[in-house]
Coordinates of C-alpha atoms (C1' of nucleotides) in Angstrom, one line a residue:
Chain F
M1 CA 0.0 0.0 0.0
N2 CA 1.3 3.5 -0.8
P3 CA 2.8 4.8 2.4
D4 CA 1.8 8.4 1.6
M5 CA -1.8 7.4 1.4
A6 CA -4.0 5.7 4.0
S7 CA -4.1 2.1 5.2
A8 CA -7.0 0.6 6.9
F9 CA -7.7 -2.8 8.5
V10 CA -11.0 -4.2 9.7
N11 CA -11.0 -6.3 12.8
P12 CA -7.2 -6.1 13.2
R13 CA -5.2 -8.2 15.6
F14 CA -3.9 -6.2 18.6
E15 CA -0.3 -7.3 17.7
D16 CA -0.7 -5.8 14.2
V17 CA -1.9 -2.6 15.7
V18 CA 1.1 -2.3 18.0
E19 CA 3.3 -2.9 15.0
L20 CA 1.4 -0.4 12.8
F21 CA 1.7 2.2 15.6
R22 CA 5.5 1.7 15.7
R23 CA 5.8 2.1 12.0
S24 CA 3.4 4.9 11.4
L25 CA 3.2 7.3 14.3
A26 CA 7.0 7.7 14.2
E27 CA 6.5 8.8 10.6
G28 CA 4.2 11.6 11.6
M29 CA 1.0 9.8 10.6
V30 CA -2.4 10.0 12.2
M31 CA -3.8 6.8 13.7
I32 CA -7.5 6.2 13.9
L33 CA -8.9 3.4 16.1
V34 CA -12.5 2.2 16.4
G35 CA -13.6 -0.2 19.0
E36 CA -14.8 -1.0 22.5
C37 CA -12.7 0.7 25.2
S38 CA -12.8 2.0 28.7
V39 CA -11.1 5.2 29.6
E40 CA -9.3 6.6 32.7
Y41 CA -8.1 10.1 33.1
K42 CA -6.0 11.6 35.9
G43 CA -4.5 15.0 36.0
R44 CA -6.2 18.4 36.4
G45 CA -9.3 16.4 37.3
V46 CA -10.3 12.7 37.3
A47 CA -12.7 11.0 35.0
S48 CA -13.5 7.4 34.3
L49 CA -15.5 6.1 31.4
E50 CA -17.0 2.6 31.4
S51 CA -16.3 0.5 28.3
G52 CA -18.2 1.6 25.2
S53 CA -17.7 1.9 21.5
R54 CA -15.5 4.9 20.6
I55 CA -13.3 6.5 18.0
V56 CA -9.8 7.3 19.1
I57 CA -7.6 9.6 17.0
A58 CA -3.9 10.0 17.7
K59 CA -2.3 13.0 16.0
P60 CA 1.4 13.5 15.2
D61 CA 1.5 16.5 17.5
G62 CA 0.7 14.4 20.5
S63 CA -3.0 15.3 20.6
L64 CA -5.3 12.4 21.5
L65 CA -9.1 12.5 20.9
I66 CA -11.6 10.0 22.2
H67 CA -15.0 10.5 20.6
A68 CA -18.3 8.7 21.2
A69 CA -21.3 8.5 18.9
T70 CA -22.6 11.9 19.8
S71 CA -21.4 15.5 20.4
V72 CA -18.8 17.8 19.0
E73 CA -16.7 17.5 22.1
P74 CA -14.5 14.4 22.7
V75 CA -15.5 12.4 25.8
N76 CA -11.9 12.4 26.7
W77 CA -8.7 13.8 25.2
Q78 CA -5.1 14.8 25.7
P79 CA -3.5 18.1 24.6
P80 CA -0.7 18.5 22.0
G81 CA 2.7 17.5 23.3
S82 CA 1.5 14.4 25.0
K83 CA 3.4 11.2 24.5
L84 CA 1.5 8.1 23.4
E85 CA 2.4 4.5 24.2
I86 CA 0.7 1.4 23.0
R87 CA 1.0 -2.1 24.5
I88 CA -1.0 -5.3 25.0
E89 CA -2.0 -6.0 28.6
D90 CA -4.3 -8.7 29.9
D91 CA -5.5 -9.4 26.3
N92 CA -6.4 -5.7 25.9
L93 CA -4.9 -3.1 23.6
V94 CA -3.8 -0.3 26.0
L95 CA -3.1 3.2 24.8
S96 CA -1.5 5.5 27.4
S97 CA -1.0 9.1 26.7
T98 CA 1.0 11.3 29.1
R99 CA 2.1 14.8 29.5
K100 CA 3.9 16.5 32.2
A101 CA 3.5 20.1 33.5
P102 CA 0.8 19.8 34.4
Y103 CA 0.9 16.0 34.7
E104 CA -1.9 14.4 32.9
N105 CA -2.5 10.8 31.8
V106 CA -5.2 9.1 29.7
I107 CA -5.5 5.4 29.4
A108 CA -7.8 3.8 26.9
R109 CA -8.3 0.0 27.2
F110 CA -9.6 -1.7 24.1
I111 CA -11.3 -5.0 24.6
S112 CA -12.1 -5.2 20.9
L113 CA -11.2 -3.3 17.7
S114 CA -13.3 -3.1 14.6
L115 CA -11.1 -0.8 12.7
V116 CA -7.6 0.7 12.6
A117 CA -6.5 3.2 10.0
V118 CA -3.3 5.3 9.5
C119 CA -2.9 8.2 7.2
K120 CA -0.5 11.0 6.5
L121 CA -1.9 14.5 6.8
E122 CA 0.3 17.5 5.8
I123 CA 1.1 19.5 8.9
K124 CA 1.7 22.8 7.1
P125 CA -1.1 25.1 8.0
R126 CA -3.3 26.4 5.3
F127 CA -4.8 29.9 5.0
K128 CA -7.8 30.6 7.1
V129 CA -10.0 33.7 7.2
E130 CA -12.4 34.5 10.0
I131 CA -14.7 37.2 11.2
G132 CA -14.3 37.6 14.9
E133 CA -14.3 40.4 17.5
E134 CA -11.1 41.8 15.9
A135 CA -12.9 42.1 12.6
I136 CA -15.8 44.0 14.2
R137 CA -13.3 46.4 15.7
E138 CA -11.8 46.9 12.3
A139 CA -15.2 47.7 10.9
V140 CA -15.9 50.2 13.6
L141 CA -12.5 51.9 13.0
A142 CA -13.3 52.1 9.3
E143 CA -16.8 53.4 10.0
P144 CA -17.0 55.0 13.4
S145 CA -20.7 56.0 12.9
L146 CA -21.5 52.4 13.7
I147 CA -21.1 53.5 17.3
E148 CA -22.6 56.9 16.8
D149 CA -22.5 60.0 14.6
G150 CA -19.5 62.1 15.5
F151 CA -17.6 59.3 17.3
K152 CA -13.8 59.6 16.8
P153 CA -11.8 56.5 17.7
I154 CA -8.5 57.4 19.4
S155 CA -6.8 54.1 19.8
I156 CA -7.5 50.5 20.3
E157 CA -6.7 48.2 23.2
K158 CA -5.7 50.8 25.7
P159 CA -4.1 48.9 28.6
V160 CA -5.7 49.8 31.9
E161 CA -4.8 48.2 35.3
V162 CA -7.5 45.7 34.9
G163 CA -7.1 44.5 31.3
F164 CA -7.6 45.9 27.9
I165 CA -10.2 48.2 26.6
D166 CA -11.6 47.1 23.2
L167 CA -11.9 50.6 21.8
Y168 CA -12.1 54.2 23.0
G169 CA -12.5 57.6 21.5
L170 CA -14.2 61.0 21.8
D171 CA -17.9 61.8 21.1
R172 CA -19.0 64.9 19.2
D173 CA -18.9 66.9 22.5
G174 CA -15.3 65.9 23.1
R175 CA -16.2 63.5 26.0
L176 CA -14.2 60.3 26.5
V177 CA -16.1 57.2 25.4
I178 CA -15.2 53.7 26.4
V179 CA -16.5 51.0 24.0
E180 CA -16.9 47.3 24.9
L181 CA -17.4 45.3 21.7
K182 CA -19.2 41.9 21.6
R183 CA -19.6 39.7 18.5
V184 CA -22.5 37.9 20.1
K185 CA -25.3 38.7 22.5
A186 CA -24.0 40.7 25.4
D187 CA -24.5 39.2 28.9
V188 CA -24.1 40.4 32.5
E189 CA -20.4 39.7 32.4
A190 CA -19.9 42.0 29.5
V191 CA -21.6 44.8 31.4
E192 CA -19.5 44.1 34.5
Q193 CA -16.3 44.2 32.4
L194 CA -17.3 47.6 30.9
K195 CA -18.1 48.8 34.4
T196 CA -14.7 47.7 35.7
Y197 CA -13.0 49.6 32.9
M198 CA -15.1 52.7 33.6
D199 CA -14.3 52.6 37.3
S200 CA -10.6 52.4 36.7
L201 CA -10.8 55.5 34.5
T202 CA -13.3 57.8 36.2
D203 CA -10.8 58.0 39.0
S204 CA -8.3 59.8 36.7
Y205 CA -10.4 61.2 33.9
G206 CA -13.6 62.3 35.6
S207 CA -16.7 62.1 33.4
V208 CA -16.5 59.2 31.0
R209 CA -19.2 57.6 28.8
G210 CA -19.4 53.8 28.5
I211 CA -21.0 52.1 25.5
L212 CA -21.6 48.4 25.2
A213 CA -21.8 47.6 21.4
A214 CA -23.2 44.2 20.5
P215 CA -25.7 42.7 18.1
S216 CA -28.1 42.1 21.0
I217 CA -28.2 42.1 24.8
T218 CA -29.9 39.9 27.5
Y219 CA -32.6 41.5 29.6
K220 CA -30.6 41.2 32.9
A221 CA -27.5 42.7 31.2
Y222 CA -29.6 45.6 30.0
M223 CA -31.0 46.2 33.4
K224 CA -27.6 46.2 35.0
L225 CA -26.3 48.5 32.2
K226 CA -29.0 51.1 33.0
E227 CA -28.3 50.8 36.7
F228 CA -24.7 51.6 36.1
G229 CA -25.6 54.5 33.8
L230 CA -24.0 52.9 30.8
E231 CA -25.3 52.8 27.2
Y232 CA -26.1 50.1 24.7
R233 CA -25.5 50.4 21.0
K234 CA -26.9 47.8 18.6
I235 CA -24.3 46.6 16.1
D236 CA -25.3 45.2 12.7
I237 CA -22.9 42.3 12.1
A238 CA -23.9 41.9 8.5
K239 CA -23.1 45.6 8.0
C240 CA -19.7 45.1 9.6
I241 CA -18.9 42.2 7.3
S242 CA -19.9 44.2 4.2
I243 CA -17.8 47.1 5.3
L244 CA -14.9 44.8 5.8
T245 CA -15.2 42.9 2.5
S246 CA -15.5 46.1 0.5
R247 CA -12.5 47.5 2.4
R248 CA -10.5 44.4 1.9
R249 CA -11.3 44.3 -1.8
Q250 CA -10.0 47.9 -2.0
Q251 CA -6.8 46.9 -0.1
R252 CA -6.3 44.0 -2.4
K253 CA -6.6 46.4 -5.4
L254 CA -4.1 48.7 -3.8
G255 CA -1.8 45.8 -3.1
E256 CA -1.9 44.7 -6.7
Y257 CA -1.4 48.3 -7.9
Y258 CA 1.8 48.6 -5.8
G259 CA 2.8 45.0 -6.6
D260 CA 2.4 44.0 -3.0
K261 CA 2.3 40.3 -2.8
S262 CA 2.6 39.9 1.0
Chain K
M1 CA -18.7 -7.4 5.6
N2 CA -20.5 -7.6 8.9
P3 CA -22.8 -4.6 8.9
D4 CA -22.5 -4.2 12.7
M5 CA -18.8 -3.8 12.4
A6 CA -16.8 -1.4 10.5
S7 CA -16.1 -1.1 6.8
A8 CA -13.2 0.8 5.3
F9 CA -12.1 1.6 1.7
V10 CA -8.8 3.0 0.6
N11 CA -8.9 5.5 -2.3
P12 CA -12.6 5.1 -2.8
R13 CA -14.5 6.4 -5.8
F14 CA -16.7 9.4 -5.0
E15 CA -19.8 7.6 -6.3
D16 CA -19.2 4.7 -3.9
V17 CA -18.9 7.1 -1.0
V18 CA -22.2 8.8 -1.9
E19 CA -23.8 5.3 -2.0
L20 CA -22.1 4.3 1.3
F21 CA -23.4 7.5 2.9
R22 CA -27.0 6.7 1.8
R23 CA -26.8 3.2 3.2
S24 CA -24.9 3.9 6.5
L25 CA -25.7 7.3 7.9
A26 CA -29.4 6.5 7.8
E27 CA -28.6 3.4 9.9
G28 CA -27.1 5.6 12.7
M29 CA -23.5 4.9 11.7
V30 CA -20.5 7.1 11.9
M31 CA -18.7 8.0 8.7
I32 CA -15.0 8.9 8.6
L33 CA -13.5 10.5 5.6
V34 CA -9.8 11.3 5.0
G35 CA -8.6 13.4 2.1
E36 CA -7.9 16.8 0.6
C37 CA -10.7 19.3 1.0
S38 CA -11.4 23.0 1.3
V39 CA -13.9 24.2 3.8
E40 CA -16.4 27.1 3.9
Y41 CA -18.3 28.1 7.0
K42 CA -21.1 30.7 7.3
G43 CA -23.3 31.3 10.3
R44 CA -22.5 32.8 13.6
G45 CA -19.2 33.8 12.0
V46 CA -17.5 33.3 8.7
A47 CA -14.5 31.1 8.0
S48 CA -12.8 29.8 4.9
L49 CA -10.1 27.2 4.7
E50 CA -7.9 26.5 1.8
S51 CA -7.6 23.0 0.5
G52 CA -5.6 20.7 2.8
S53 CA -5.5 17.2 4.1
R54 CA -8.1 16.6 6.8
I55 CA -10.2 14.1 8.6
V56 CA -14.0 14.5 8.6
I57 CA -16.2 12.7 11.0
A58 CA -20.0 12.7 10.6
K59 CA -21.9 11.4 13.7
P60 CA -25.4 10.1 13.8
D61 CA -26.5 13.0 16.0
G62 CA -25.7 15.4 13.2
S63 CA -22.4 16.6 14.6
L64 CA -19.7 17.2 12.0
L65 CA -16.0 17.4 12.9
I66 CA -13.2 18.5 10.5
H67 CA -9.8 17.9 12.0
A68 CA -6.3 18.7 10.7
A69 CA -3.0 17.1 11.6
T70 CA -2.6 19.1 14.8
S71 CA -4.6 20.3 17.8
V72 CA -7.4 19.0 19.9
E73 CA -9.9 21.4 18.4
P74 CA -11.4 20.8 15.0
V75 CA -10.5 23.4 12.4
N76 CA -14.2 23.4 11.6
W77 CA -17.3 21.8 12.8
Q78 CA -21.1 21.7 13.0
P79 CA -23.1 21.1 16.2
P80 CA -25.5 18.2 16.8
G81 CA -28.8 18.5 15.1
S82 CA -27.3 19.5 11.8
K83 CA -28.4 17.8 8.6
L84 CA -25.7 16.4 6.3
E85 CA -25.9 16.1 2.5
I86 CA -23.4 14.5 0.2
R87 CA -23.2 15.0 -3.5
I88 CA -20.8 15.1 -6.4
E89 CA -20.2 18.5 -7.9
D90 CA -17.6 19.5 -10.5
D91 CA -15.7 16.2 -9.9
N92 CA -15.5 17.0 -6.2
L93 CA -17.2 15.2 -3.4
V94 CA -19.2 17.9 -1.5
L95 CA -20.4 17.5 2.0
S96 CA -22.9 20.2 3.1
S97 CA -24.0 20.3 6.7
T98 CA -26.7 22.7 7.7
R99 CA -28.6 23.7 10.8
K100 CA -31.2 26.3 11.4
A101 CA -31.8 28.5 14.5
P102 CA -29.2 29.8 14.3
Y103 CA -28.6 29.2 10.6
E104 CA -25.2 27.7 10.0
N105 CA -23.7 25.9 7.1
V106 CA -20.4 24.1 6.5
I107 CA -19.3 22.9 3.1
A108 CA -16.4 20.6 2.7
R109 CA -15.2 20.1 -0.9
F110 CA -13.0 17.0 -1.4
I111 CA -10.7 17.0 -4.4
S112 CA -9.3 13.6 -3.4
L113 CA -10.1 10.9 -0.8
S114 CA -7.6 8.4 0.6
L115 CA -10.0 6.7 3.0
V116 CA -13.6 6.3 3.9
A117 CA -14.8 4.3 6.8
V118 CA -18.2 3.7 8.4
C119 CA -18.8 2.1 11.8
K120 CA -21.6 1.6 14.2
L121 CA -21.1 3.1 17.7
E122 CA -23.7 2.4 20.4
I123 CA -25.3 5.6 21.5
K124 CA -26.4 4.5 25.0
P125 CA -24.5 6.7 27.4
R126 CA -22.2 5.0 29.9
F127 CA -21.4 5.9 33.5
K128 CA -19.0 8.8 33.9
V129 CA -17.4 10.2 37.1
E130 CA -15.6 13.5 37.5
I131 CA -14.3 15.8 40.1
G132 CA -15.8 19.2 39.5
E133 CA -16.5 22.2 41.6
E134 CA -19.6 20.3 43.0
A135 CA -17.4 17.4 44.2
I136 CA -15.0 19.7 45.9
R137 CA -17.9 21.3 47.7
E138 CA -19.0 17.8 48.8
A139 CA -15.5 17.1 50.1
V140 CA -15.5 20.4 52.1
L141 CA -18.9 19.6 53.5
A142 CA -17.6 16.2 54.6
E143 CA -14.4 17.6 56.0
P144 CA -14.8 21.3 56.8
S145 CA -11.3 21.6 58.2
L146 CA -10.2 21.8 54.5
I147 CA -11.2 25.4 54.8
E148 CA -10.0 25.9 58.4
D149 CA -10.2 24.3 61.8
G150 CA -13.5 25.1 63.5
F151 CA -15.3 26.0 60.3
K152 CA -18.9 25.0 60.3
P153 CA -20.8 25.0 57.0
I154 CA -24.3 26.2 57.2
S155 CA -25.7 25.6 53.8
I156 CA -24.7 25.6 50.2
E157 CA -25.7 27.8 47.3
K158 CA -27.3 30.6 49.2
P159 CA -29.0 32.7 46.7
V160 CA -28.0 36.4 46.9
E161 CA -29.1 39.2 44.6
V162 CA -26.1 38.8 42.4
G163 CA -25.9 35.0 42.1
F164 CA -25.1 32.0 44.1
I165 CA -22.6 31.6 46.9
D166 CA -20.6 28.4 46.7
L167 CA -20.5 27.7 50.4
Y168 CA -20.9 29.6 53.6
G169 CA -20.7 29.0 57.3
L170 CA -19.4 30.1 60.7
D171 CA -15.8 30.3 61.9
R172 CA -14.7 29.2 65.4
D173 CA -15.5 32.7 66.6
G174 CA -19.0 32.6 65.2
R175 CA -18.3 35.0 62.4
L176 CA -20.0 34.6 59.0
V177 CA -17.7 33.2 56.4
I178 CA -18.3 33.3 52.6
V179 CA -16.3 30.7 50.7
E180 CA -15.7 30.8 47.0
L181 CA -14.5 27.4 45.6
K182 CA -12.4 26.9 42.5
R183 CA -11.3 23.6 41.1
V184 CA -8.4 25.2 39.2
K185 CA -6.1 28.1 39.7
A186 CA -8.1 31.1 40.9
D187 CA -7.9 34.2 38.7
V188 CA -8.9 37.8 39.1
E189 CA -12.4 37.0 38.1
A190 CA -12.8 34.6 41.0
V191 CA -11.7 37.3 43.4
E192 CA -14.1 39.8 41.9
Q193 CA -16.9 37.3 42.2
L194 CA -16.2 36.8 45.8
K195 CA -16.0 40.5 46.3
T196 CA -19.4 41.0 44.7
Y197 CA -21.0 38.4 47.1
M198 CA -19.3 40.1 50.0
D199 CA -20.6 43.5 49.1
S200 CA -24.1 42.3 48.7
L201 CA -24.0 40.8 52.2
T202 CA -22.0 43.3 54.3
D203 CA -24.9 45.7 53.7
S204 CA -27.2 43.4 55.7
Y205 CA -24.9 41.4 57.9
G206 CA -22.0 43.7 58.9
S207 CA -18.6 42.0 59.3
V208 CA -18.2 39.0 57.1
R209 CA -15.1 37.1 56.2
G210 CA -14.4 36.1 52.6
I211 CA -12.3 33.1 51.7
L212 CA -11.2 32.0 48.2
A213 CA -10.4 28.3 48.3
A214 CA -8.5 26.9 45.3
P215 CA -5.6 24.7 44.5
S216 CA -3.6 27.8 43.5
I217 CA -4.0 31.5 42.7
T218 CA -2.5 33.8 40.1
Y219 CA -0.3 36.6 41.3
K220 CA -2.6 39.4 40.2
A221 CA -5.6 37.7 41.8
Y222 CA -3.7 37.4 45.1
M223 CA -2.9 41.1 45.0
K224 CA -6.5 42.0 44.4
L225 CA -7.6 39.6 47.1
K226 CA -5.4 41.3 49.7
E227 CA -6.5 44.7 48.5
F228 CA -10.1 43.7 49.2
G229 CA -9.2 42.3 52.6
L230 CA -10.2 38.8 51.6
E231 CA -8.4 35.5 52.4
Y232 CA -6.9 32.7 50.4
R233 CA -7.0 29.1 51.4
K234 CA -5.0 26.4 49.4
I235 CA -7.1 23.4 48.6
D236 CA -5.5 20.0 48.1
I237 CA -7.4 18.4 45.3
A238 CA -5.8 15.0 45.9
K239 CA -7.1 15.2 49.5
C240 CA -10.6 16.0 48.2
I241 CA -10.6 13.0 46.0
S242 CA -9.5 10.7 48.7
I243 CA -12.1 12.1 51.0
L244 CA -14.8 11.6 48.4
T245 CA -13.7 8.1 47.4
S246 CA -13.7 6.8 51.0
R247 CA -17.0 8.5 51.6
R248 CA -18.5 7.0 48.4
R249 CA -17.2 3.6 49.4
Q250 CA -19.0 4.0 52.7
Q251 CA -22.2 5.1 51.0
R252 CA -22.1 2.2 48.7
K253 CA -21.8 -0.2 51.6
L254 CA -24.7 1.5 53.3
G255 CA -26.7 1.3 50.0
E256 CA -26.0 -2.4 49.7
Y257 CA -27.0 -2.9 53.3
Y258 CA -30.3 -1.3 52.7
G259 CA -30.6 -3.1 49.3
D260 CA -30.4 0.3 47.5
K261 CA -29.8 -0.4 43.8
S262 CA -30.3 3.1 42.5
Chain X
dG1 C1' 7.0 29.6 31.6
dC2 C1' 2.5 32.2 33.3
dC3 C1' -1.3 35.1 32.3
dT4 C1' -5.1 37.2 29.4
dA5 C1' -8.8 37.3 26.2
dG6 C1' -11.7 35.1 22.7
dG7 C1' -14.4 31.3 20.7
dT8 C1' -19.0 29.5 15.2
dC9 C1' -16.5 28.2 22.2
dC10 C1' -19.5 23.4 23.7
dC11 C1' -22.8 21.5 27.0
dG12 C1' -25.8 20.8 30.9
dT13 C1' -29.2 22.9 33.7
dT14 C1' -32.5 26.2 34.9
dT15 C1' -36.0 29.6 33.9
Chain T
dA1 C1' -36.3 28.8 23.6
dA2 C1' -33.3 31.8 26.1
dA3 C1' -30.0 32.5 29.6
dC4 C1' -26.4 31.3 32.8
dG5 C1' -22.4 28.9 34.5
dG6 C1' -18.6 25.6 34.1
dG7 C1' -15.0 23.4 31.6
dG8 C1' -9.2 18.7 32.4
dC9 C1' -12.5 24.2 28.6
dC10 C1' -8.7 24.9 24.0
dT11 C1' -5.9 28.2 21.5
dA12 C1' -3.3 32.3 20.3
dG13 C1' -0.7 36.2 21.7
dG14 C1' 2.2 38.9 25.4
dC15 C1' 5.6 39.0 28.4

DNA sequence: GCCTAGGTCCCGTTT
DNA sequence: AAACGGGGCCTAGGC
């Protein structure tokens, strides 16, 4: 079988899996196991899973994933940098993945295997684009009226004692405005975060306005916001995206014009 | 091939995969694909991934996972309840997973496939044990000296205006003690949470002690704690676990004695 | 290494 | 269905 491609074996013998592991994982391949296993975890917490049918994926970076039939989240896992060992013990195929600092160990005990597969995945990361909070900030900087007419952003990510302010600037009357941006519905925590920033600034700056900018806000959060004398500004995410895409299109044109290939 | 077990095909034809999908996913099976694909996501955000070698897992609950060679987290995914469609388009194998409310869609376009596998995983959930914040609370209730000698817990989860207090009680001098429990290293947020609870109680109760109980605490959090006049108490998680296991062993014995099979 | 902030967080539980 | 809290959150970026 072409070693650059995948190999797969149905109902493999445990001995063959151990052998396959030695030959493939060392070569930076991914190994996929399907079968009945129990799982024990010890480390930051403890967890113990009775035997059940699961998919186990061992990646070349040391990540280990144990998935059941449902859910996006693995029922158990081990982070990158962990070291995997495979052995046969009491007629079971035992995978033991360990990392130190903090010490963590996962042991999966297979009583039966219906499938093992190995395959090579290129590690080189590919290009990825995303719209996140950072992108919304970009959009507001490009179009400050998204916050309010006359708003002039001064800088982003001003460090204050307690953390980082998303965005701040001056309103049309020259008053300092602190803006907390949220990509999703704002909750009480977002309000408290803004309040904390406000408190740490009013000491030194006197009157400051605080604006929570988000696509929506929970009822409790809105009540708390009013109680604190802060303001809510609805942000249209779709508008942010269209602002960004048109802006990025222009930048690309500029880049091409100047021969910028970065 | 036994339909209850796994089937796997190396370098499958796209047509066969479409056929396999129709026969297996309907039967509550999991499908695993390995190959070169690009990914587009639109929904709560936007993301776009250049073509690269990836593992795609489609679960019977509608979850879709797209994994690359590294990391525990999928590079892209779709939550349970999504609906998967597979078709051939422009000589590519196209997976499209959609959910509504909120609308989200992931499209994976395979230009090549090195492996496809299907397997049946029982869905029935199995027993799972964990040490969480709740378990630590149990341990402290069983052994209050974990907080300090002479500490007497009164009740748990006292509702206050701002939320729930993890634990409270009286110290040896009869003073009210509010305890904030953390399973992991306590950060500034934990301190602020405790402070918030303190504030909402000192109004009505006068002098109250506040204790942050955690296995460790960040430097900044400790500074803030001192600033607020609160106290830190180191919790030994291992000790909590041993207290719980011995306690649960006793309970099991009691249960057996009374014929309790729950 | 520790710490901070964000996430298409996911997920269970409560309202 | 929305909201809230917890997580072995994970991961990326600073320092």
